[in-house]
């Protein structure tokens, strides 16, 4: 399920997103606090999505959680489209915006990536909000500003920095999606991972007895890598072997991306021109 942000009325959405300089919500005004407000509705929407998933989110579900009708919410939030935008931007406020760069940009960006990974696992519904059309809220920009501050002075030209940031965002998001899907597979299908793999592995051996001959490189890799992966999963204490695989792929992949960025910085600092500098 993919949800596209920014589907509500543009002016009303942006007004609600930017209604205060405070990242957590609107400025407080004197007088009695109303029984219902935008912050309360957004918090209830986040709770519904965290507990039941994006598919369960509706104005009616949020109203029920608050003991109100869906119609009672529309005075504050015009529709589910605006609500999704507000929810997405609100949870992004959980992410840290300050990282220690005294030891260099790489430890800081590694810590940032770990925080983003944990954030997505706490709020897996966020991964269903498409990045094709960003929310354009204050906390979304704060997240981007944080990474730009870490990487902005690494020694690459601005366009290359922007491309590195894009790779990092999509890599963390993509690997977190894999991990959350591994978490969701068993409860949503009713079949534990071990049972699913055991059944299909047996059938694969039955229907493809020549598997090793047909795919020799893959078979050779798996014969040694699988045992090491199982050992890592046992040591890591993850919810499942497949989730631990995603965690390790995330760790290794992030290292390779940062190795590439460091190599690019060294090349630029040596004064060597890139043939494709300024292009993806």
PDB file of C-alpha atoms in Angstrom:
ATOM      1  CA  UNK A   1       0.000   0.000   0.000  1.00  0.00           C
ATOM      2  CA  UNK A   2       1.437   3.337  -1.113  1.00  0.00           C
ATOM      3  CA  UNK A   3       0.004   6.648   0.066  1.00  0.00           C
ATOM      4  CA  UNK A   4       0.895   9.820  -1.796  1.00  0.00           C
ATOM      5  CA  UNK A   5       1.384  12.882   0.348  1.00  0.00           C
ATOM      6  CA  UNK A   6       0.077  16.290  -0.577  1.00  0.00           C
ATOM      7  CA  UNK A   7      -3.272  15.112  -1.904  1.00  0.00           C
ATOM      8  CA  UNK A   8      -5.390  17.528   0.115  1.00  0.00           C
ATOM      9  CA  UNK A   9      -5.992  21.213  -0.440  1.00  0.00           C
ATOM     10  CA  UNK A  10      -2.524  22.714  -0.893  1.00  0.00           C
ATOM     11  CA  UNK A  11      -3.132  25.965   0.970  1.00  0.00           C
ATOM     12  CA  UNK A  12      -4.883  24.315   3.920  1.00  0.00           C
ATOM     13  CA  UNK A  13      -2.257  21.561   4.164  1.00  0.00           C
ATOM     14  CA  UNK A  14       0.659  23.994   4.158  1.00  0.00           C
ATOM     15  CA  UNK A  15      -1.142  26.234   6.636  1.00  0.00           C
ATOM     16  CA  UNK A  16      -1.618  23.329   9.033  1.00  0.00           C
ATOM     17  CA  UNK A  17       1.958  22.099   8.590  1.00  0.00           C
ATOM     18  CA  UNK A  18       3.546  25.504   9.137  1.00  0.00           C
ATOM     19  CA  UNK A  19       1.044  26.928  11.626  1.00  0.00           C
ATOM     20  CA  UNK A  20       3.779  27.570  14.193  1.00  0.00           C
ATOM     21  CA  UNK A  21       7.511  28.067  14.427  1.00  0.00           C
ATOM     22  CA  UNK A  22       7.445  25.350  17.092  1.00  0.00           C
ATOM     23  CA  UNK A  23       8.176  21.941  15.474  1.00  0.00           C
ATOM     24  CA  UNK A  24       5.854  20.140  17.857  1.00  0.00           C
ATOM     25  CA  UNK A  25       2.679  22.066  17.134  1.00  0.00           C
ATOM     26  CA  UNK A  26       0.848  25.380  17.317  1.00  0.00           C
ATOM     27  CA  UNK A  27       1.794  28.141  19.679  1.00  0.00           C
ATOM     28  CA  UNK A  28      -0.206  28.111  22.867  1.00  0.00           C
ATOM     29  CA  UNK A  29      -2.766  30.850  23.294  1.00  0.00           C
ATOM     30  CA  UNK A  30      -4.293  32.127  26.522  1.00  0.00           C
ATOM     31  CA  UNK A  31      -7.724  30.909  27.534  1.00  0.00           C
ATOM     32  CA  UNK A  32      -9.290  27.502  28.105  1.00  0.00           C
ATOM     33  CA  UNK A  33      -7.893  24.604  26.109  1.00  0.00           C
ATOM     34  CA  UNK A  34     -10.424  23.205  23.617  1.00  0.00           C
ATOM     35  CA  UNK A  35     -11.528  19.611  23.992  1.00  0.00           C
ATOM     36  CA  UNK A  36     -10.300  18.818  20.498  1.00  0.00           C
ATOM     37  CA  UNK A  37      -7.491  20.324  18.449  1.00  0.00           C
ATOM     38  CA  UNK A  38      -5.168  19.517  15.568  1.00  0.00           C
ATOM     39  CA  UNK A  39      -2.410  18.111  17.787  1.00  0.00           C
ATOM     40  CA  UNK A  40      -4.799  15.738  19.542  1.00  0.00           C
ATOM     41  CA  UNK A  41      -6.180  14.475  16.241  1.00  0.00           C
ATOM     42  CA  UNK A  42      -2.715  13.993  14.754  1.00  0.00           C
ATOM     43  CA  UNK A  43      -1.511  12.119  17.851  1.00  0.00           C
ATOM     44  CA  UNK A  44      -4.545   9.820  17.640  1.00  0.00           C
ATOM     45  CA  UNK A  45      -3.880   9.198  13.959  1.00  0.00           C
ATOM     46  CA  UNK A  46      -0.276   8.256  14.697  1.00  0.00           C
ATOM     47  CA  UNK A  47      -1.437   5.864  17.413  1.00  0.00           C
ATOM     48  CA  UNK A  48      -3.859   4.168  15.007  1.00  0.00           C
ATOM     49  CA  UNK A  49      -1.177   3.802  12.327  1.00  0.00           C
ATOM     50  CA  UNK A  50       1.453   2.552  14.807  1.00  0.00           C
ATOM     51  CA  UNK A  51      -0.862  -0.065  16.284  1.00  0.00           C
ATOM     52  CA  UNK A  52      -2.929  -1.142  13.293  1.00  0.00           C
ATOM     53  CA  UNK A  53      -1.089   0.006  10.190  1.00  0.00           C
ATOM     54  CA  UNK A  54      -1.805   2.537   7.484  1.00  0.00           C
ATOM     55  CA  UNK A  55      -4.630   0.443   6.034  1.00  0.00           C
ATOM     56  CA  UNK A  56      -6.614   0.947   9.249  1.00  0.00           C
ATOM     57  CA  UNK A  57      -6.244   4.719   9.218  1.00  0.00           C
ATOM     58  CA  UNK A  58      -9.428   6.671   8.554  1.00  0.00           C
ATOM     59  CA  UNK A  59     -11.105   9.722   9.957  1.00  0.00           C
ATOM     60  CA  UNK A  60     -13.688   7.423  11.493  1.00  0.00           C
ATOM     61  CA  UNK A  61     -11.013   5.292  13.195  1.00  0.00           C
ATOM     62  CA  UNK A  62      -9.344   8.385  14.600  1.00  0.00           C
ATOM     63  CA  UNK A  63     -12.669   9.781  15.752  1.00  0.00           C
ATOM     64  CA  UNK A  64     -13.558   6.512  17.449  1.00  0.00           C
ATOM     65  CA  UNK A  65     -10.244   6.554  19.280  1.00  0.00           C
ATOM     66  CA  UNK A  66     -11.037  10.041  20.553  1.00  0.00           C
ATOM     67  CA  UNK A  67     -14.642   9.231  21.382  1.00  0.00           C
ATOM     68  CA  UNK A  68     -15.880  11.546  18.636  1.00  0.00           C
ATOM     69  CA  UNK A  69     -17.521  11.177  15.261  1.00  0.00           C
ATOM     70  CA  UNK A  70     -15.508  11.629  12.073  1.00  0.00           C
ATOM     71  CA  UNK A  71     -17.533  14.751  11.349  1.00  0.00           C
ATOM     72  CA  UNK A  72     -16.262  16.333  14.563  1.00  0.00           C
ATOM     73  CA  UNK A  73     -12.699  16.154  13.237  1.00  0.00           C
ATOM     74  CA  UNK A  74     -13.282  17.971   9.968  1.00  0.00           C
ATOM     75  CA  UNK A  75     -13.400  21.378  11.655  1.00  0.00           C
ATOM     76  CA  UNK A  76      -9.729  20.907  12.537  1.00  0.00           C
ATOM     77  CA  UNK A  77      -8.394  18.612   9.800  1.00  0.00           C
ATOM     78  CA  UNK A  78     -10.256  18.750   6.465  1.00  0.00           C
ATOM     79  CA  UNK A  79      -9.662  15.139   5.369  1.00  0.00           C
ATOM     80  CA  UNK A  80      -7.503  12.048   5.676  1.00  0.00           C
ATOM     81  CA  UNK A  81      -5.114  13.482   3.065  1.00  0.00           C
ATOM     82  CA  UNK A  82      -4.172  16.429   5.265  1.00  0.00           C
ATOM     83  CA  UNK A  83      -4.058  14.141   8.283  1.00  0.00           C
ATOM     84  CA  UNK A  84      -1.460  11.884   6.661  1.00  0.00           C
ATOM     85  CA  UNK A  85       0.714  14.916   5.866  1.00  0.00           C
ATOM     86  CA  UNK A  86       0.480  16.126   9.461  1.00  0.00           C
ATOM     87  CA  UNK A  87       1.166  12.682  10.910  1.00  0.00           C
ATOM     88  CA  UNK A  88       4.189  12.156   8.698  1.00  0.00           C
ATOM     89  CA  UNK A  89       5.734  15.478   9.588  1.00  0.00           C
ATOM     90  CA  UNK A  90       4.905  15.148  13.277  1.00  0.00           C
ATOM     91  CA  UNK A  91       6.689  11.809  13.785  1.00  0.00           C
ATOM     92  CA  UNK A  92       9.772  13.142  12.023  1.00  0.00           C
ATOM     93  CA  UNK A  93      10.184  15.448  15.033  1.00  0.00           C
ATOM     94  CA  UNK A  94      11.391  12.369  16.948  1.00  0.00           C
ATOM     95  CA  UNK A  95      14.620  12.314  14.940  1.00  0.00           C
ATOM     96  CA  UNK A  96      17.645  14.051  16.471  1.00  0.00           C
ATOM     97  CA  UNK A  97      18.807  17.189  14.700  1.00  0.00           C
ATOM     98  CA  UNK A  98      22.227  17.559  16.319  1.00  0.00           C
ATOM     99  CA  UNK A  99      25.182  15.205  15.833  1.00  0.00           C
ATOM    100  CA  UNK A 100      28.736  15.480  17.070  1.00  0.00           C
ATOM    101  CA  UNK A 101      31.051  15.958  14.089  1.00  0.00           C
ATOM    102  CA  UNK A 102      34.229  16.461  16.118  1.00  0.00           C
ATOM    103  CA  UNK A 103      35.444  13.023  15.035  1.00  0.00           C
ATOM    104  CA  UNK A 104      34.519  13.693  11.423  1.00  0.00           C
ATOM    105  CA  UNK A 105      31.470  13.405   9.206  1.00  0.00           C
ATOM    106  CA  UNK A 106      31.497   9.610   8.893  1.00  0.00           C
ATOM    107  CA  UNK A 107      30.770   8.702  12.533  1.00  0.00           C
ATOM    108  CA  UNK A 108      28.068  11.370  12.603  1.00  0.00           C
ATOM    109  CA  UNK A 109      26.323  10.154   9.452  1.00  0.00           C
ATOM    110  CA  UNK A 110      26.592   6.557  10.659  1.00  0.00           C
ATOM    111  CA  UNK A 111      24.814   7.540  13.870  1.00  0.00           C
ATOM    112  CA  UNK A 112      22.204   9.441  11.870  1.00  0.00           C
ATOM    113  CA  UNK A 113      21.538   6.406   9.683  1.00  0.00           C
ATOM    114  CA  UNK A 114      21.129   4.197  12.744  1.00  0.00           C
ATOM    115  CA  UNK A 115      18.642   6.634  14.252  1.00  0.00           C
ATOM    116  CA  UNK A 116      16.682   6.745  10.982  1.00  0.00           C
ATOM    117  CA  UNK A 117      16.642   2.923  10.802  1.00  0.00           C
ATOM    118  CA  UNK A 118      15.255   2.674  14.342  1.00  0.00           C
ATOM    119  CA  UNK A 119      12.697   5.388  13.571  1.00  0.00           C
ATOM    120  CA  UNK A 120      11.319   3.477  10.590  1.00  0.00           C
ATOM    121  CA  UNK A 121      11.039   0.287  12.618  1.00  0.00           C
ATOM    122  CA  UNK A 122       9.062   2.185  15.280  1.00  0.00           C
ATOM    123  CA  UNK A 123       6.738   3.697  12.687  1.00  0.00           C
ATOM    124  CA  UNK A 124       6.655   1.297   9.706  1.00  0.00           C
ATOM    125  CA  UNK A 125       3.616   3.060   8.240  1.00  0.00           C
ATOM    126  CA  UNK A 126       5.870   6.006   7.393  1.00  0.00           C
ATOM    127  CA  UNK A 127       7.481   3.802   4.741  1.00  0.00           C
ATOM    128  CA  UNK A 128       4.155   3.656   2.932  1.00  0.00           C
ATOM    129  CA  UNK A 129       4.082   7.419   2.437  1.00  0.00           C
ATOM    130  CA  UNK A 130       5.625   7.897  -1.007  1.00  0.00           C
ATOM    131  CA  UNK A 131       8.614  10.198  -1.370  1.00  0.00           C
ATOM    132  CA  UNK A 132       7.633  11.052  -4.944  1.00  0.00           C
ATOM    133  CA  UNK A 133       5.808  14.083  -3.544  1.00  0.00           C
ATOM    134  CA  UNK A 134       7.266  15.114  -0.195  1.00  0.00           C
ATOM    135  CA  UNK A 135       5.148  16.557   2.585  1.00  0.00           C
ATOM    136  CA  UNK A 136       7.216  19.779   2.709  1.00  0.00           C
ATOM    137  CA  UNK A 137       6.672  20.255   6.418  1.00  0.00           C
ATOM    138  CA  UNK A 138       9.044  21.855   8.956  1.00  0.00           C
ATOM    139  CA  UNK A 139      10.233  18.583  10.464  1.00  0.00           C
ATOM    140  CA  UNK A 140      10.883  17.094   7.036  1.00  0.00           C
ATOM    141  CA  UNK A 141      13.099  20.071   6.253  1.00  0.00           C
ATOM    142  CA  UNK A 142      14.746  19.820   9.684  1.00  0.00           C
ATOM    143  CA  UNK A 143      15.690  16.210   8.925  1.00  0.00           C
ATOM    144  CA  UNK A 144      17.235  17.250   5.618  1.00  0.00           C
ATOM    145  CA  UNK A 145      18.978  20.241   7.179  1.00  0.00           C
ATOM    146  CA  UNK A 146      20.595  17.907   9.713  1.00  0.00           C
ATOM    147  CA  UNK A 147      22.171  15.726   7.031  1.00  0.00           C
ATOM    148  CA  UNK A 148      23.229  18.720   4.942  1.00  0.00           C
ATOM    149  CA  UNK A 149      25.040  20.161   7.968  1.00  0.00           C
ATOM    150  CA  UNK A 150      26.895  16.878   8.467  1.00  0.00           C
ATOM    151  CA  UNK A 151      27.882  16.386   4.825  1.00  0.00           C
ATOM    152  CA  UNK A 152      27.925  19.940   3.512  1.00  0.00           C
ATOM    153  CA  UNK A 153      31.597  20.491   4.278  1.00  0.00           C
ATOM    154  CA  UNK A 154      33.075  17.139   3.317  1.00  0.00           C
ATOM    155  CA  UNK A 155      34.831  18.528   0.244  1.00  0.00           C
ATOM    156  CA  UNK A 156      32.540  17.594  -2.631  1.00  0.00           C
ATOM    157  CA  UNK A 157      30.793  20.006  -4.937  1.00  0.00           C
ATOM    158  CA  UNK A 158      27.202  20.777  -3.907  1.00  0.00           C
ATOM    159  CA  UNK A 159      25.466  18.708  -6.582  1.00  0.00           C
ATOM    160  CA  UNK A 160      27.512  15.637  -5.695  1.00  0.00           C
ATOM    161  CA  UNK A 161      26.672  16.179  -2.004  1.00  0.00           C
ATOM    162  CA  UNK A 162      22.994  16.331  -2.880  1.00  0.00           C
ATOM    163  CA  UNK A 163      23.261  13.053  -4.786  1.00  0.00           C
ATOM    164  CA  UNK A 164      25.087  11.374  -1.907  1.00  0.00           C
ATOM    165  CA  UNK A 165      22.325  12.508   0.449  1.00  0.00           C
ATOM    166  CA  UNK A 166      19.679  11.123  -1.916  1.00  0.00           C
ATOM    167  CA  UNK A 167      21.447   7.753  -1.990  1.00  0.00           C
ATOM    168  CA  UNK A 168      21.684   7.669   1.803  1.00  0.00           C
ATOM    169  CA  UNK A 169      18.015   8.523   2.322  1.00  0.00           C
ATOM    170  CA  UNK A 170      16.797   5.940  -0.152  1.00  0.00           C
ATOM    171  CA  UNK A 171      19.188   3.268   1.078  1.00  0.00           C
ATOM    172  CA  UNK A 172      18.158   3.622   4.724  1.00  0.00           C
ATOM    173  CA  UNK A 173      14.491   3.763   3.774  1.00  0.00           C
ATOM    174  CA  UNK A 174      14.758   0.759   1.461  1.00  0.00           C
ATOM    175  CA  UNK A 175      16.590  -1.464   3.917  1.00  0.00           C
ATOM    176  CA  UNK A 176      14.219  -0.486   6.724  1.00  0.00           C
ATOM    177  CA  UNK A 177      11.311  -1.478   4.477  1.00  0.00           C
ATOM    178  CA  UNK A 178      12.834  -4.920   4.010  1.00  0.00           C
ATOM    179  CA  UNK A 179      13.237  -5.319   7.778  1.00  0.00           C
ATOM    180  CA  UNK A 180       9.682  -4.185   8.547  1.00  0.00           C
ATOM    181  CA  UNK A 181       8.268  -6.538   5.922  1.00  0.00           C
ATOM    182  CA  UNK A 182      10.133  -9.422   7.536  1.00  0.00           C
ATOM    183  CA  UNK A 183       8.546  -8.449  10.853  1.00  0.00           C
ATOM    184  CA  UNK A 184       5.079  -8.273   9.322  1.00  0.00           C
ATOM    185  CA  UNK A 185       5.204 -11.432   7.195  1.00  0.00           C
ATOM    186  CA  UNK A 186       4.510 -14.023   9.905  1.00  0.00           C
ATOM    187  CA  UNK A 187       1.692 -12.221  11.773  1.00  0.00           C
ATOM    188  CA  UNK A 188      -0.050 -11.144   8.566  1.00  0.00           C
ATOM    189  CA  UNK A 189       0.157 -14.528   6.807  1.00  0.00           C
ATOM    190  CA  UNK A 190      -0.163 -16.731   9.881  1.00  0.00           C
ATOM    191  CA  UNK A 191       2.878 -18.759   8.790  1.00  0.00           C
ATOM    192  CA  UNK A 192       6.165 -18.515  10.748  1.00  0.00           C
ATOM    193  CA  UNK A 193       9.301 -17.850   8.710  1.00  0.00           C
ATOM    194  CA  UNK A 194      10.858 -21.189   9.657  1.00  0.00           C
ATOM    195  CA  UNK A 195       7.806 -23.108   8.464  1.00  0.00           C
ATOM    196  CA  UNK A 196       7.580 -21.152   5.218  1.00  0.00           C
ATOM    197  CA  UNK A 197      11.237 -21.705   4.349  1.00  0.00           C
ATOM    198  CA  UNK A 198      11.267 -25.353   5.381  1.00  0.00           C
ATOM    199  CA  UNK A 199       8.273 -26.171   3.201  1.00  0.00           C
ATOM    200  CA  UNK A 200       9.526 -24.390   0.117  1.00  0.00           C
ATOM    201  CA  UNK A 201      13.124 -25.535   0.495  1.00  0.00           C
ATOM    202  CA  UNK A 202      11.906 -29.130   0.488  1.00  0.00           C
ATOM    203  CA  UNK A 203       9.801 -28.484  -2.599  1.00  0.00           C
ATOM    204  CA  UNK A 204      12.697 -26.738  -4.332  1.00  0.00           C
ATOM    205  CA  UNK A 205      14.841 -29.814  -3.799  1.00  0.00           C
ATOM    206  CA  UNK A 206      12.019 -31.951  -5.191  1.00  0.00           C
ATOM    207  CA  UNK A 207      11.249 -29.883  -8.270  1.00  0.00           C
ATOM    208  CA  UNK A 208      14.795 -28.675  -8.999  1.00  0.00           C
ATOM    209  CA  UNK A 209      17.112 -31.575  -8.041  1.00  0.00           C
ATOM    210  CA  UNK A 210      19.756 -30.121 -10.375  1.00  0.00           C
ATOM    211  CA  UNK A 211      19.661 -26.710  -8.670  1.00  0.00           C
ATOM    212  CA  UNK A 212      23.397 -26.769  -7.803  1.00  0.00           C
ATOM    213  CA  UNK A 213      24.365 -27.591 -11.387  1.00  0.00           C
ATOM    214  CA  UNK A 214      22.074 -24.936 -12.836  1.00  0.00           C
ATOM    215  CA  UNK A 215      23.146 -22.178 -10.420  1.00  0.00           C
ATOM    216  CA  UNK A 216      26.698 -23.135  -9.342  1.00  0.00           C
ATOM    217  CA  UNK A 217      27.887 -19.666  -8.303  1.00  0.00           C
ATOM    218  CA  UNK A 218      24.815 -19.080  -6.125  1.00  0.00           C
ATOM    219  CA  UNK A 219      25.037 -22.553  -4.580  1.00  0.00           C
ATOM    220  CA  UNK A 220      28.714 -22.076  -3.744  1.00  0.00           C
ATOM    221  CA  UNK A 221      28.047 -18.709  -2.126  1.00  0.00           C
ATOM    222  CA  UNK A 222      25.109 -19.951  -0.076  1.00  0.00           C
ATOM    223  CA  UNK A 223      26.930 -23.046   1.136  1.00  0.00           C
ATOM    224  CA  UNK A 224      29.361 -20.873   3.089  1.00  0.00           C
ATOM    225  CA  UNK A 225      27.426 -17.650   3.626  1.00  0.00           C
ATOM    226  CA  UNK A 226      24.298 -19.220   5.106  1.00  0.00           C
ATOM    227  CA  UNK A 227      26.097 -20.682   8.111  1.00  0.00           C
ATOM    228  CA  UNK A 228      27.803 -17.384   8.858  1.00  0.00           C
ATOM    229  CA  UNK A 229      24.483 -15.564   8.531  1.00  0.00           C
ATOM    230  CA  UNK A 230      22.794 -17.946  10.967  1.00  0.00           C
ATOM    231  CA  UNK A 231      25.601 -17.357  13.475  1.00  0.00           C
ATOM    232  CA  UNK A 232      25.140 -13.585  13.133  1.00  0.00           C
ATOM    233  CA  UNK A 233      21.388 -13.912  13.658  1.00  0.00           C
ATOM    234  CA  UNK A 234      21.863 -15.905  16.850  1.00  0.00           C
ATOM    235  CA  UNK A 235      24.371 -13.369  18.166  1.00  0.00           C
ATOM    236  CA  UNK A 236      22.262 -10.384  17.117  1.00  0.00           C
ATOM    237  CA  UNK A 237      19.104 -11.438  18.910  1.00  0.00           C
ATOM    238  CA  UNK A 238      16.846 -10.155  16.119  1.00  0.00           C
ATOM    239  CA  UNK A 239      13.210 -11.167  15.828  1.00  0.00           C
ATOM    240  CA  UNK A 240      14.039 -13.473  12.931  1.00  0.00           C
ATOM    241  CA  UNK A 241      16.917 -14.701  10.831  1.00  0.00           C
ATOM    242  CA  UNK A 242      15.660 -12.674   7.871  1.00  0.00           C
ATOM    243  CA  UNK A 243      15.417  -9.480   9.909  1.00  0.00           C
ATOM    244  CA  UNK A 244      18.970  -9.986  11.082  1.00  0.00           C
ATOM    245  CA  UNK A 245      19.991 -10.452   7.440  1.00  0.00           C
ATOM    246  CA  UNK A 246      18.421  -7.076   6.677  1.00  0.00           C
ATOM    247  CA  UNK A 247      20.253  -5.495   9.617  1.00  0.00           C
ATOM    248  CA  UNK A 248      23.601  -6.832   8.437  1.00  0.00           C
ATOM    249  CA  UNK A 249      22.919  -5.830   4.837  1.00  0.00           C
ATOM    250  CA  UNK A 250      22.120  -2.355   6.136  1.00  0.00           C
ATOM    251  CA  UNK A 251      25.377  -2.199   8.104  1.00  0.00           C
ATOM    252  CA  UNK A 252      27.535  -3.465   5.244  1.00  0.00           C
ATOM    253  CA  UNK A 253      25.755  -1.433   2.582  1.00  0.00           C
ATOM    254  CA  UNK A 254      26.034   1.780   4.575  1.00  0.00           C
ATOM    255  CA  UNK A 255      29.752   1.153   4.988  1.00  0.00           C
ATOM    256  CA  UNK A 256      30.186   0.694   1.251  1.00  0.00           C
ATOM    257  CA  UNK A 257      28.290   3.914   0.487  1.00  0.00           C
ATOM    258  CA  UNK A 258      30.415   5.867   2.945  1.00  0.00           C
ATOM    259  CA  UNK A 259      33.584   4.242   1.580  1.00  0.00           C
ATOM    260  CA  UNK A 260      32.580   5.520  -1.847  1.00  0.00           C
ATOM    261  CA  UNK A 261      31.946   9.015  -0.498  1.00  0.00           C
ATOM    262  CA  UNK A 262      35.333   9.027   1.221  1.00  0.00           C
ATOM    263  CA  UNK A 263      37.019   7.879  -1.979  1.00  0.00           C
ATOM    264  CA  UNK A 264      35.327  10.689  -3.888  1.00  0.00           C
ATOM    265  CA  UNK A 265      36.480  13.212  -1.290  1.00  0.00           C
ATOM    266  CA  UNK A 266      40.078  11.946  -1.519  1.00  0.00           C
ATOM    267  CA  UNK A 267      40.010  12.120  -5.309  1.00  0.00           C
ATOM    268  CA  UNK A 268      38.651  15.665  -5.290  1.00  0.00           C
ATOM    269  CA  UNK A 269      41.174  16.766  -2.682  1.00  0.00           C
ATOM    270  CA  UNK A 270      43.986  15.450  -4.916  1.00  0.00           C
ATOM    271  CA  UNK A 271      42.822  17.827  -7.608  1.00  0.00           C
ATOM    272  CA  UNK A 272      41.708  15.107  -9.998  1.00  0.00           C
ATOM    273  CA  UNK A 273      38.728  16.085 -12.097  1.00  0.00           C
ATOM    274  CA  UNK A 274      35.880  13.579 -12.362  1.00  0.00           C
ATOM    275  CA  UNK A 275      34.717  12.933 -15.906  1.00  0.00           C
ATOM    276  CA  UNK A 276      31.180  12.825 -14.571  1.00  0.00           C
ATOM    277  CA  UNK A 277      31.468  15.481 -11.872  1.00  0.00           C
ATOM    278  CA  UNK A 278      28.132  17.156 -11.491  1.00  0.00           C
ATOM    279  CA  UNK A 279      26.215  14.218 -12.944  1.00  0.00           C
ATOM    280  CA  UNK A 280      24.617  11.271 -11.132  1.00  0.00           C
TER     281      UNK A 280
END
